[in-house]
Short mmCIF file of C-alpha atoms in Angstrom, two decimals:
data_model
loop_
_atom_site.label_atom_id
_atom_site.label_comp_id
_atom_site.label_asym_id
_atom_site.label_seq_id
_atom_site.Cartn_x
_atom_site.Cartn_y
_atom_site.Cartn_z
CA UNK C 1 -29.04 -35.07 42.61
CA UNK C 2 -26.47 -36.61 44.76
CA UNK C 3 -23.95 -34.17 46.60
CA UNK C 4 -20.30 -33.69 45.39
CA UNK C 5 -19.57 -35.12 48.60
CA UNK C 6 -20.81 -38.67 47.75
CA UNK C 7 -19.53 -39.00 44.43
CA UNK C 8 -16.68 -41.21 44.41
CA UNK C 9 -12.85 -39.05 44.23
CA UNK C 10 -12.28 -40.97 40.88
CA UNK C 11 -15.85 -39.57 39.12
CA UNK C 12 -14.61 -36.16 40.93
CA UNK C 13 -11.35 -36.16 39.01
CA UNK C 14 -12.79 -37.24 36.11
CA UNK C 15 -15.43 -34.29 35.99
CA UNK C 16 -13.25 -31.49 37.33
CA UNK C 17 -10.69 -32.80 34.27
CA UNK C 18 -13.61 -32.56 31.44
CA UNK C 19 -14.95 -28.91 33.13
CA UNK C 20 -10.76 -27.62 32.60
CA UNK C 21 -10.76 -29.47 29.47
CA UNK C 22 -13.91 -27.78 28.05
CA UNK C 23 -12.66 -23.90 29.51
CA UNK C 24 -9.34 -25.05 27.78
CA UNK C 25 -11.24 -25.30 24.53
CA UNK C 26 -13.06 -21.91 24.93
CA UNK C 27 -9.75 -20.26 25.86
CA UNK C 28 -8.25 -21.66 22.76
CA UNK C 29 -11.92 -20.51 20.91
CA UNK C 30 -11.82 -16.95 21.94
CA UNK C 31 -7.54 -16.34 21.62
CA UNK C 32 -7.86 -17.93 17.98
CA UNK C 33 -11.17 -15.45 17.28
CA UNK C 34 -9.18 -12.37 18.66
CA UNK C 35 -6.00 -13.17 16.40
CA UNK C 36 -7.72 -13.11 13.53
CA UNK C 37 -9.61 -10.02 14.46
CA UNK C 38 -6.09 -8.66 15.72
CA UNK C 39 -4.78 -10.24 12.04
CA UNK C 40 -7.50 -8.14 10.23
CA UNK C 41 -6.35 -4.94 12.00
CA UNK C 42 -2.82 -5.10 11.12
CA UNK C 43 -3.56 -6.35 7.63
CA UNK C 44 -6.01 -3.03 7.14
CA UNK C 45 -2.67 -0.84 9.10
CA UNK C 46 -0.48 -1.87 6.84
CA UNK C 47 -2.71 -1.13 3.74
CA UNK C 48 -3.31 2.37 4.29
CA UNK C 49 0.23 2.74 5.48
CA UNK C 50 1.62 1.64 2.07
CA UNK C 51 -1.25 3.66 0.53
CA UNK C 52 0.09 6.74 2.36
CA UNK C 53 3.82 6.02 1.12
CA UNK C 54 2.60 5.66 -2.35
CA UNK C 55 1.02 9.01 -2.31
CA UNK C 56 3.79 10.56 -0.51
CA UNK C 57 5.85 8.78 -3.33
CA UNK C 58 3.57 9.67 -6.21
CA UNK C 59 3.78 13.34 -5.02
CA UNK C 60 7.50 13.54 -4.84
CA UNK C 61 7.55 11.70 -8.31
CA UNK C 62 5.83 14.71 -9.46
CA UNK C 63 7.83 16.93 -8.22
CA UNK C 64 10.91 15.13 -9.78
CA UNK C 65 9.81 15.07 -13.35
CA UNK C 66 8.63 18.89 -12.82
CA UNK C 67 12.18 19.43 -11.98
CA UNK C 68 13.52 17.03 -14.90
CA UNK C 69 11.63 19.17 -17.43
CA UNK C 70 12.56 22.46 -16.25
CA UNK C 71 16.06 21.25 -16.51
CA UNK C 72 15.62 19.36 -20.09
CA UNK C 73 14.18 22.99 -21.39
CA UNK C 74 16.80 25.02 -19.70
CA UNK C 75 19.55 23.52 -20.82
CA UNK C 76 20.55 22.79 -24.41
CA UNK C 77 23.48 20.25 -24.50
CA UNK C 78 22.52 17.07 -25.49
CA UNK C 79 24.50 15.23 -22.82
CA UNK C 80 22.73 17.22 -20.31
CA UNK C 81 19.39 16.69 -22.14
CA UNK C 82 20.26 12.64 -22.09
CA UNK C 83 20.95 12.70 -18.65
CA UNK C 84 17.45 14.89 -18.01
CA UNK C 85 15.08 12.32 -20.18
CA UNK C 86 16.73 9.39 -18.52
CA UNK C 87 16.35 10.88 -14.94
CA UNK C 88 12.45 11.59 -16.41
CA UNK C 89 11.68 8.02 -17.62
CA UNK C 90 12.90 6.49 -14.26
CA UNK C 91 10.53 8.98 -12.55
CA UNK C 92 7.35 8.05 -14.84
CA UNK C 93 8.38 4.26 -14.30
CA UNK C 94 8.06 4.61 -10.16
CA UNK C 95 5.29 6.55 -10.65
CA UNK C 96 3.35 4.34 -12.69
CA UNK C 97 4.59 1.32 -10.27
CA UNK C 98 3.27 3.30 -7.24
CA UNK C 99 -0.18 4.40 -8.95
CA UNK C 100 -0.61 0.62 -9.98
CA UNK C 101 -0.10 -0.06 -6.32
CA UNK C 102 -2.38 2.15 -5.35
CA UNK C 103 -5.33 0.83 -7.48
CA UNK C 104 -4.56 -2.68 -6.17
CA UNK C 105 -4.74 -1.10 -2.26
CA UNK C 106 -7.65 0.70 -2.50
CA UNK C 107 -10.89 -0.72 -1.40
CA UNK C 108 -13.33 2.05 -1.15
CA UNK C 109 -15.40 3.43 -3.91
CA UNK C 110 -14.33 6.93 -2.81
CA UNK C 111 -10.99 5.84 -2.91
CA UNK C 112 -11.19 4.76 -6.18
CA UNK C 113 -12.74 7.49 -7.33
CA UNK C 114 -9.65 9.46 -5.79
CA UNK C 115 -7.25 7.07 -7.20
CA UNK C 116 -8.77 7.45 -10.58
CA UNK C 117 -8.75 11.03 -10.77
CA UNK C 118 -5.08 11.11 -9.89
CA UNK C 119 -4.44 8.68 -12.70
CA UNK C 120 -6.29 11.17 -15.10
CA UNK C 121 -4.53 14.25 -14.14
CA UNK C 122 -1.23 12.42 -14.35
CA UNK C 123 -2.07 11.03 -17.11
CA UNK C 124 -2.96 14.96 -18.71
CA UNK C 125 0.56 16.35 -17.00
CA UNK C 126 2.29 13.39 -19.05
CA UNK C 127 0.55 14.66 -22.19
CA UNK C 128 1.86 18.36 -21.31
CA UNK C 129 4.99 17.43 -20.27
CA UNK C 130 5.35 15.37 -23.40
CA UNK C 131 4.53 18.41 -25.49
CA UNK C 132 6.90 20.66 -23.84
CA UNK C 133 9.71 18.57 -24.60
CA UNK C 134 9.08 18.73 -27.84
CA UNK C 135 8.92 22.23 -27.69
CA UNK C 136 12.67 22.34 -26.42
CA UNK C 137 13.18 19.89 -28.79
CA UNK C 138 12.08 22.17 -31.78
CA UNK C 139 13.73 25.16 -30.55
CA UNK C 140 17.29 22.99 -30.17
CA UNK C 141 19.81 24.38 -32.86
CA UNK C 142 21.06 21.28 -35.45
#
């Protein structure tokens, strides 16, 4: 093999161009792997962060029509009782938004499995809820 020093400067050039060109190439190879690895990570971040604020949501939800019931029973007027049912629909709405988001978020089989059973017991404190209003319904004075 002949030594760099005899090869002619234009066959130099030309060499030391294709070596930058090629380490150019598996810059560009490894940066474009790495984004989407650093692409995955976010993706999977933001995920479980909107899981967590559909919980959070799903939980304070709860809370809400707990509170719109207590005040539907408690108090007999009908405008007050309009204004409670109203507030309680727009409550059982979001929530069914947020547990619909949370089905479509959740990839796990444990997480479904958690997902699922919240849908069930909210589905059963929708059934009770349902029949305590008409409870307070029954007991109004016509």
């Amino acid at each position: 093999m002949r030594r760099l020093k005899d090869v002619r400067f234009g066959q130099r050039l030309g060499l030391s161009f294709g070596l930058l060109t090629f380490l150019a190439l598996v810059l560009a190879a490894v940066g474009e792997h790495s984004l989407g690895i650093l692409k995955s990570a976010t993706d999977d971040m933001v995920r479980q962060a909107n899981q967590a604020r559909d919980s959070q949501l799903q939980a304070k939800l709860t809370e809400e029509v707990t509170l719109d019931i207590f005040g539907y029973v408690l108090d007999p007027s009908a405008e007050q009782r309009r204004y409670f049912r109203a507030e309680l629909e727009d409550a059982r709405a979001e929530s069914r938004e947020a547990m619909d988001r949370l089905k479509e978020n959740t990839r796990t089989e444990a997480g479904k499995k958690l997902v699922t059973a919240l849908d069930d017991s909210t589905s059963s404190l929708r059934e009770v809820n349902n029949k305590a209003l008409a409870l307070a319904d029954a007991g109004q004075e016509t």
